[in-house]
Amino acid sequence: MSKEFYYVNQIRNIDIEISNIEKKIYQLNKDLDNLYEFQTKHNQMAIRYSNQIDEHRNRLNSVAIKSQEVKFFSQYKDFMQSMLNGSQSQKILSQKEHEKHIILSRIREIENELEDLKQRKYYLEQELSDYNYLLRKERMNNE
């Protein structure tokens, strides 16, 4: 009976480990979704900057009056500051891309771990089944 308890206990422990690993995978996928969302926002910002560049270029081409030139260069200074902020965003984006690769790698590791646990559980269930079969056979022989 204690051997049967051992198998049942091992299988229960593996089920708990599998559940914990599935929770880790869920959290990592959530982190990955957050990274994708960040990238999407960054891409939208890049499009906005591109549109601002086009707008400033068009203004530069149409500048005819000195006061408009002064106004333009003031706006251009603001624009360049926003571009500087964009390069900082690019650094953050690179960091997030690196984090994404780390998370994907970790997900693969955890999925492999999960597969190993499922295999181990399968073999334990087989051993338990064999053990129960031998017990039944022994009981029948004793009767």
Short mmCIF file of N, CA and C in Angstrom, two decimals, residues 2-143:
data_model
loop_
_atom_site.label_atom_id
_atom_site.label_comp_id
_atom_site.label_asym_id
_atom_site.label_seq_id
_atom_site.Cartn_x
_atom_site.Cartn_y
_atom_site.Cartn_z
N SER A 2 1.99 1.23 0.68
CA SER A 2 2.82 2.44 0.74
C SER A 2 3.42 2.77 -0.62
N LYS A 3 3.68 1.72 -1.42
CA LYS A 3 4.21 1.98 -2.77
C LYS A 3 3.15 2.69 -3.61
N GLU A 4 1.92 2.26 -3.47
CA GLU A 4 0.82 2.91 -4.19
C GLU A 4 0.69 4.36 -3.73
N PHE A 5 0.79 4.58 -2.44
CA PHE A 5 0.74 5.95 -1.91
C PHE A 5 1.88 6.79 -2.50
N TYR A 6 3.06 6.19 -2.61
CA TYR A 6 4.21 6.89 -3.19
C TYR A 6 3.89 7.37 -4.61
N TYR A 7 3.34 6.45 -5.44
CA TYR A 7 3.02 6.82 -6.82
C TYR A 7 1.96 7.92 -6.87
N VAL A 8 0.92 7.76 -6.11
CA VAL A 8 -0.16 8.75 -6.10
C VAL A 8 0.38 10.10 -5.63
N ASN A 9 1.21 10.08 -4.61
CA ASN A 9 1.79 11.32 -4.09
C ASN A 9 2.70 11.98 -5.14
N GLN A 10 3.52 11.18 -5.81
CA GLN A 10 4.40 11.72 -6.85
C GLN A 10 3.59 12.34 -7.99
N ILE A 11 2.54 11.66 -8.39
CA ILE A 11 1.69 12.16 -9.48
C ILE A 11 1.03 13.46 -9.05
N ARG A 12 0.55 13.53 -7.82
CA ARG A 12 -0.07 14.77 -7.32
C ARG A 12 0.95 15.91 -7.31
N ASN A 13 2.16 15.62 -6.85
CA ASN A 13 3.21 16.65 -6.83
C ASN A 13 3.54 17.15 -8.24
N ILE A 14 3.58 16.23 -9.18
CA ILE A 14 3.84 16.63 -10.57
C ILE A 14 2.70 17.49 -11.09
N ASP A 15 1.47 17.12 -10.77
CA ASP A 15 0.33 17.95 -11.19
C ASP A 15 0.45 19.37 -10.63
N ILE A 16 0.90 19.49 -9.39
CA ILE A 16 1.09 20.82 -8.79
C ILE A 16 2.19 21.57 -9.52
N GLU A 17 3.30 20.88 -9.83
CA GLU A 17 4.39 21.53 -10.57
C GLU A 17 3.92 21.97 -11.95
N ILE A 18 3.15 21.12 -12.61
CA ILE A 18 2.62 21.47 -13.93
C ILE A 18 1.75 22.71 -13.83
N SER A 19 0.91 22.77 -12.82
CA SER A 19 0.05 23.94 -12.62
C SER A 19 0.89 25.20 -12.41
N ASN A 20 1.93 25.09 -11.59
CA ASN A 20 2.80 26.25 -11.35
C ASN A 20 3.51 26.69 -12.62
N ILE A 21 3.96 25.73 -13.41
CA ILE A 21 4.64 26.06 -14.66
C ILE A 21 3.67 26.72 -15.62
N GLU A 22 2.45 26.22 -15.69
CA GLU A 22 1.46 26.84 -16.57
C GLU A 22 1.18 28.28 -16.14
N LYS A 23 1.19 28.53 -14.83
CA LYS A 23 1.02 29.91 -14.34
C LYS A 23 2.19 30.78 -14.78
N LYS A 24 3.42 30.23 -14.71
CA LYS A 24 4.60 30.98 -15.15
C LYS A 24 4.50 31.32 -16.63
N ILE A 25 4.09 30.34 -17.43
CA ILE A 25 3.94 30.57 -18.87
C ILE A 25 2.90 31.65 -19.12
N TYR A 26 1.79 31.60 -18.39
CA TYR A 26 0.75 32.62 -18.54
C TYR A 26 1.32 34.01 -18.24
N GLN A 27 2.08 34.13 -17.14
CA GLN A 27 2.65 35.43 -16.76
C GLN A 27 3.66 35.90 -17.80
N LEU A 28 4.48 34.99 -18.31
CA LEU A 28 5.46 35.37 -19.32
C LEU A 28 4.77 35.82 -20.61
N ASN A 29 3.69 35.14 -20.97
CA ASN A 29 2.93 35.56 -22.15
C ASN A 29 2.31 36.93 -21.93
N LYS A 30 1.87 37.20 -20.71
CA LYS A 30 1.33 38.52 -20.38
C LYS A 30 2.42 39.59 -20.52
N ASP A 31 3.62 39.28 -20.01
CA ASP A 31 4.75 40.20 -20.16
C ASP A 31 5.07 40.44 -21.63
N LEU A 32 4.98 39.38 -22.41
CA LEU A 32 5.24 39.50 -23.85
C LEU A 32 4.20 40.40 -24.50
N ASP A 33 2.93 40.24 -24.12
CA ASP A 33 1.88 41.12 -24.64
C ASP A 33 2.17 42.58 -24.31
N ASN A 34 2.64 42.83 -23.09
CA ASN A 34 2.99 44.20 -22.70
C ASN A 34 4.11 44.75 -23.57
N LEU A 35 5.09 43.91 -23.88
CA LEU A 35 6.19 44.36 -24.75
C LEU A 35 5.67 44.67 -26.15
N TYR A 36 4.79 43.82 -26.68
CA TYR A 36 4.23 44.08 -28.01
C TYR A 36 3.42 45.39 -28.01
N GLU A 37 2.70 45.61 -26.93
CA GLU A 37 1.93 46.86 -26.82
C GLU A 37 2.87 48.06 -26.81
N PHE A 38 3.98 47.95 -26.07
CA PHE A 38 4.97 49.02 -26.04
C PHE A 38 5.52 49.28 -27.45
N GLN A 39 5.83 48.19 -28.18
CA GLN A 39 6.37 48.35 -29.53
C GLN A 39 5.35 49.03 -30.44
N THR A 40 4.09 48.67 -30.29
CA THR A 40 3.05 49.29 -31.11
C THR A 40 2.97 50.79 -30.83
N LYS A 41 2.99 51.15 -29.56
CA LYS A 41 2.96 52.58 -29.20
C LYS A 41 4.19 53.29 -29.75
N HIS A 42 5.34 52.63 -29.66
CA HIS A 42 6.56 53.24 -30.17
C HIS A 42 6.46 53.45 -31.68
N ASN A 43 5.93 52.47 -32.39
CA ASN A 43 5.78 52.60 -33.85
C ASN A 43 4.82 53.74 -34.20
N GLN A 44 3.76 53.88 -33.42
CA GLN A 44 2.83 54.99 -33.65
C GLN A 44 3.54 56.32 -33.43
N MET A 45 4.38 56.37 -32.41
CA MET A 45 5.14 57.59 -32.13
C MET A 45 6.10 57.88 -33.29
N ALA A 46 6.73 56.85 -33.83
CA ALA A 46 7.65 57.03 -34.96
C ALA A 46 6.91 57.59 -36.17
N ILE A 47 5.71 57.12 -36.40
CA ILE A 47 4.90 57.64 -37.51
C ILE A 47 4.57 59.11 -37.26
N ARG A 48 4.22 59.42 -36.02
CA ARG A 48 3.91 60.80 -35.67
C ARG A 48 5.12 61.70 -35.91
N TYR A 49 6.31 61.24 -35.50
CA TYR A 49 7.54 62.01 -35.73
C TYR A 49 7.80 62.18 -37.23
N SER A 50 7.57 61.14 -37.98
CA SER A 50 7.77 61.22 -39.42
C SER A 50 6.83 62.26 -40.03
N ASN A 51 5.60 62.27 -39.57
CA ASN A 51 4.64 63.27 -40.05
C ASN A 51 5.08 64.68 -39.65
N GLN A 52 5.63 64.82 -38.44
CA GLN A 52 6.13 66.13 -38.01
C GLN A 52 7.30 66.58 -38.88
N ILE A 53 8.17 65.66 -39.22
CA ILE A 53 9.30 66.00 -40.10
C ILE A 53 8.78 66.50 -41.44
N ASP A 54 7.81 65.79 -42.00
CA ASP A 54 7.23 66.22 -43.28
C ASP A 54 6.58 67.59 -43.15
N GLU A 55 5.89 67.80 -42.05
CA GLU A 55 5.23 69.08 -41.82
C GLU A 55 6.26 70.21 -41.73
N HIS A 56 7.34 69.98 -40.98
CA HIS A 56 8.38 71.01 -40.86
C HIS A 56 9.08 71.24 -42.20
N ARG A 57 9.29 70.18 -42.94
CA ARG A 57 9.92 70.32 -44.26
C ARG A 57 9.04 71.17 -45.17
N ASN A 58 7.74 70.92 -45.14
CA ASN A 58 6.81 71.71 -45.95
C ASN A 58 6.81 73.18 -45.52
N ARG A 59 6.86 73.40 -44.22
CA ARG A 59 6.91 74.78 -43.73
C ARG A 59 8.19 75.46 -44.18
N LEU A 60 9.28 74.73 -44.13
CA LEU A 60 10.56 75.30 -44.54
C LEU A 60 10.51 75.71 -46.01
N ASN A 61 9.90 74.89 -46.82
CA ASN A 61 9.81 75.18 -48.25
C ASN A 61 8.90 76.38 -48.53
N SER A 62 7.95 76.62 -47.67
CA SER A 62 7.00 77.70 -47.94
C SER A 62 7.29 78.98 -47.16
N VAL A 63 8.39 78.99 -46.42
CA VAL A 63 8.72 80.18 -45.63
C VAL A 63 9.12 81.32 -46.58
N ALA A 64 8.45 82.47 -46.41
CA ALA A 64 8.78 83.60 -47.27
C ALA A 64 9.04 84.86 -46.45
N ILE A 65 8.43 84.94 -45.28
CA ILE A 65 8.54 86.15 -44.48
C ILE A 65 9.44 85.86 -43.28
N LYS A 66 10.27 86.85 -42.92
CA LYS A 66 11.25 86.68 -41.85
C LYS A 66 10.59 86.24 -40.54
N SER A 67 9.46 86.83 -40.18
CA SER A 67 8.80 86.47 -38.92
C SER A 67 8.38 85.01 -38.93
N GLN A 68 7.99 84.52 -40.09
CA GLN A 68 7.63 83.11 -40.19
C GLN A 68 8.86 82.23 -40.00
N GLU A 69 10.01 82.71 -40.47
CA GLU A 69 11.25 81.95 -40.29
C GLU A 69 11.58 81.83 -38.80
N VAL A 70 11.43 82.93 -38.07
CA VAL A 70 11.71 82.90 -36.63
C VAL A 70 10.78 81.91 -35.94
N LYS A 71 9.50 81.99 -36.29
CA LYS A 71 8.52 81.07 -35.71
C LYS A 71 8.88 79.62 -36.06
N PHE A 72 9.27 79.40 -37.30
CA PHE A 72 9.62 78.06 -37.74
C PHE A 72 10.81 77.50 -36.94
N PHE A 73 11.86 78.31 -36.79
CA PHE A 73 13.04 77.82 -36.09
C PHE A 73 12.75 77.55 -34.62
N SER A 74 11.85 78.31 -34.06
CA SER A 74 11.43 78.04 -32.69
C SER A 74 10.73 76.68 -32.62
N GLN A 75 9.84 76.45 -33.58
CA GLN A 75 9.15 75.16 -33.64
C GLN A 75 10.13 74.03 -33.96
N TYR A 76 11.10 74.33 -34.82
CA TYR A 76 12.08 73.32 -35.19
C TYR A 76 12.91 72.89 -33.97
N LYS A 77 13.25 73.88 -33.12
CA LYS A 77 13.98 73.57 -31.89
C LYS A 77 13.14 72.61 -31.02
N ASP A 78 11.85 72.91 -30.90
CA ASP A 78 10.95 72.03 -30.15
C ASP A 78 10.90 70.64 -30.78
N PHE A 79 10.86 70.64 -32.10
CA PHE A 79 10.82 69.37 -32.82
C PHE A 79 12.09 68.56 -32.56
N MET A 80 13.24 69.21 -32.61
CA MET A 80 14.51 68.51 -32.39
C MET A 80 14.55 67.94 -30.96
N GLN A 81 13.99 68.68 -30.02
CA GLN A 81 13.93 68.17 -28.65
C GLN A 81 13.06 66.91 -28.60
N SER A 82 11.95 66.93 -29.32
CA SER A 82 11.09 65.75 -29.33
C SER A 82 11.79 64.58 -30.02
N MET A 83 12.62 64.87 -31.03
CA MET A 83 13.39 63.80 -31.68
C MET A 83 14.41 63.22 -30.72
N LEU A 84 15.01 64.06 -29.90
CA LEU A 84 15.95 63.58 -28.89
C LEU A 84 15.24 62.62 -27.95
N ASN A 85 14.05 62.99 -27.55
CA ASN A 85 13.25 62.10 -26.72
C ASN A 85 12.96 60.80 -27.46
N GLY A 86 12.79 60.90 -28.77
CA GLY A 86 12.56 59.71 -29.60
C GLY A 86 13.75 58.78 -29.58
N SER A 87 14.98 59.33 -29.58
CA SER A 87 16.16 58.45 -29.54
C SER A 87 16.24 57.74 -28.19
N GLN A 88 15.82 58.43 -27.14
CA GLN A 88 15.76 57.76 -25.84
C GLN A 88 14.74 56.63 -25.89
N SER A 89 13.65 56.89 -26.58
CA SER A 89 12.63 55.87 -26.73
C SER A 89 13.18 54.68 -27.53
N GLN A 90 14.05 54.98 -28.51
CA GLN A 90 14.66 53.91 -29.30
C GLN A 90 15.53 53.01 -28.42
N LYS A 91 16.25 53.63 -27.48
CA LYS A 91 17.06 52.84 -26.55
C LYS A 91 16.16 51.94 -25.71
N ILE A 92 15.06 52.51 -25.25
CA ILE A 92 14.11 51.73 -24.45
C ILE A 92 13.54 50.59 -25.29
N LEU A 93 13.23 50.90 -26.56
CA LEU A 93 12.69 49.87 -27.45
C LEU A 93 13.69 48.73 -27.62
N SER A 94 14.96 49.06 -27.78
CA SER A 94 16.00 48.02 -27.90
C SER A 94 16.05 47.17 -26.64
N GLN A 95 15.96 47.83 -25.51
CA GLN A 95 15.97 47.10 -24.24
C GLN A 95 14.75 46.18 -24.16
N LYS A 96 13.59 46.68 -24.58
CA LYS A 96 12.37 45.88 -24.53
C LYS A 96 12.48 44.69 -25.49
N GLU A 97 13.11 44.91 -26.64
CA GLU A 97 13.31 43.82 -27.60
C GLU A 97 14.18 42.72 -26.97
N HIS A 98 15.21 43.15 -26.26
CA HIS A 98 16.09 42.19 -25.57
C HIS A 98 15.29 41.44 -24.50
N GLU A 99 14.46 42.16 -23.76
CA GLU A 99 13.62 41.52 -22.74
C GLU A 99 12.68 40.51 -23.38
N LYS A 100 12.15 40.87 -24.56
CA LYS A 100 11.24 39.97 -25.26
C LYS A 100 11.95 38.66 -25.60
N HIS A 101 13.19 38.75 -26.09
CA HIS A 101 13.93 37.53 -26.42
C HIS A 101 14.22 36.69 -25.18
N ILE A 102 14.51 37.36 -24.08
CA ILE A 102 14.76 36.63 -22.83
C ILE A 102 13.48 35.91 -22.40
N ILE A 103 12.35 36.60 -22.49
CA ILE A 103 11.07 36.00 -22.10
C ILE A 103 10.74 34.81 -23.00
N LEU A 104 10.94 34.98 -24.31
CA LEU A 104 10.65 33.87 -25.23
C LEU A 104 11.55 32.67 -24.93
N SER A 105 12.80 32.95 -24.62
CA SER A 105 13.73 31.88 -24.27
C SER A 105 13.27 31.18 -22.99
N ARG A 106 12.86 31.97 -22.02
CA ARG A 106 12.38 31.41 -20.74
C ARG A 106 11.12 30.58 -20.95
N ILE A 107 10.23 31.04 -21.84
CA ILE A 107 9.01 30.28 -22.14
C ILE A 107 9.39 28.92 -22.73
N ARG A 108 10.36 28.91 -23.66
CA ARG A 108 10.79 27.63 -24.25
C ARG A 108 11.37 26.70 -23.17
N GLU A 109 12.18 27.26 -22.28
CA GLU A 109 12.76 26.45 -21.20
C GLU A 109 11.65 25.86 -20.32
N ILE A 110 10.69 26.69 -19.96
CA ILE A 110 9.61 26.24 -19.08
C ILE A 110 8.73 25.22 -19.79
N GLU A 111 8.49 25.42 -21.09
CA GLU A 111 7.69 24.45 -21.83
C GLU A 111 8.41 23.10 -21.89
N ASN A 112 9.74 23.13 -22.05
CA ASN A 112 10.51 21.88 -22.03
C ASN A 112 10.42 21.21 -20.66
N GLU A 113 10.52 22.03 -19.62
CA GLU A 113 10.39 21.52 -18.25
C GLU A 113 9.01 20.88 -18.05
N LEU A 114 8.00 21.55 -18.58
CA LEU A 114 6.63 21.04 -18.49
C LEU A 114 6.51 19.70 -19.20
N GLU A 115 7.09 19.61 -20.38
CA GLU A 115 7.04 18.36 -21.14
C GLU A 115 7.74 17.23 -20.38
N ASP A 116 8.88 17.54 -19.76
CA ASP A 116 9.59 16.54 -18.95
C ASP A 116 8.73 16.06 -17.79
N LEU A 117 8.05 17.01 -17.13
CA LEU A 117 7.17 16.63 -16.02
C LEU A 117 6.01 15.75 -16.49
N LYS A 118 5.46 16.08 -17.63
CA LYS A 118 4.35 15.27 -18.16
C LYS A 118 4.83 13.86 -18.47
N GLN A 119 6.06 13.76 -19.02
CA GLN A 119 6.62 12.43 -19.29
C GLN A 119 6.82 11.66 -17.99
N ARG A 120 7.38 12.35 -16.99
CA ARG A 120 7.62 11.72 -15.70
C ARG A 120 6.30 11.24 -15.08
N LYS A 121 5.28 12.08 -15.19
CA LYS A 121 3.96 11.71 -14.67
C LYS A 121 3.43 10.48 -15.40
N TYR A 122 3.60 10.47 -16.71
CA TYR A 122 3.13 9.34 -17.51
C TYR A 122 3.79 8.04 -17.04
N TYR A 123 5.12 8.08 -16.86
CA TYR A 123 5.84 6.88 -16.43
C TYR A 123 5.43 6.45 -15.02
N LEU A 124 5.22 7.41 -14.14
CA LEU A 124 4.75 7.07 -12.80
C LEU A 124 3.36 6.44 -12.83
N GLU A 125 2.50 6.97 -13.69
CA GLU A 125 1.16 6.39 -13.82
C GLU A 125 1.25 4.96 -14.36
N GLN A 126 2.18 4.74 -15.30
CA GLN A 126 2.39 3.40 -15.83
C GLN A 126 2.89 2.46 -14.73
N GLU A 127 3.86 2.93 -13.94
CA GLU A 127 4.38 2.11 -12.85
C GLU A 127 3.29 1.79 -11.83
N LEU A 128 2.46 2.79 -11.53
CA LEU A 128 1.36 2.57 -10.60
C LEU A 128 0.39 1.53 -11.15
N SER A 129 0.09 1.65 -12.41
CA SER A 129 -0.81 0.70 -13.05
C SER A 129 -0.21 -0.71 -13.01
N ASP A 130 1.08 -0.81 -13.34
CA ASP A 130 1.75 -2.12 -13.29
C ASP A 130 1.74 -2.68 -11.86
N TYR A 131 2.02 -1.81 -10.92
CA TYR A 131 2.04 -2.23 -9.51
C TYR A 131 0.66 -2.75 -9.09
N ASN A 132 -0.39 -2.01 -9.44
CA ASN A 132 -1.75 -2.43 -9.09
C ASN A 132 -2.10 -3.75 -9.77
N TYR A 133 -1.66 -3.91 -11.00
CA TYR A 133 -1.90 -5.16 -11.71
C TYR A 133 -1.24 -6.33 -10.98
N LEU A 134 0.03 -6.14 -10.59
CA LEU A 134 0.75 -7.19 -9.87
C LEU A 134 0.09 -7.51 -8.53
N LEU A 135 -0.39 -6.47 -7.85
CA LEU A 135 -1.11 -6.69 -6.59
C LEU A 135 -2.37 -7.54 -6.81
N ARG A 136 -3.13 -7.19 -7.82
CA ARG A 136 -4.36 -7.94 -8.12
C ARG A 136 -4.02 -9.39 -8.47
N LYS A 137 -2.97 -9.54 -9.27
CA LYS A 137 -2.55 -10.88 -9.68
C LYS A 137 -2.12 -11.70 -8.46
N GLU A 138 -1.37 -11.08 -7.57
CA GLU A 138 -0.91 -11.76 -6.36
C GLU A 138 -2.09 -12.15 -5.48
N ARG A 139 -3.06 -11.26 -5.36
CA ARG A 139 -4.25 -11.55 -4.54
C ARG A 139 -5.03 -12.72 -5.13
N MET A 140 -5.12 -12.73 -6.44
CA MET A 140 -5.85 -13.82 -7.10
C MET A 140 -5.12 -15.15 -6.90
N ASN A 141 -3.81 -15.10 -6.94
CA ASN A 141 -3.03 -16.32 -6.73
C ASN A 141 -3.14 -16.82 -5.30
N ASN A 142 -3.27 -15.91 -4.36
CA ASN A 142 -3.38 -16.28 -2.95
C ASN A 142 -4.76 -16.84 -2.61
N GLU A 143 -5.74 -16.55 -3.43
CA GLU A 143 -7.10 -17.01 -3.14
C GLU A 143 -7.36 -18.38 -3.64
#
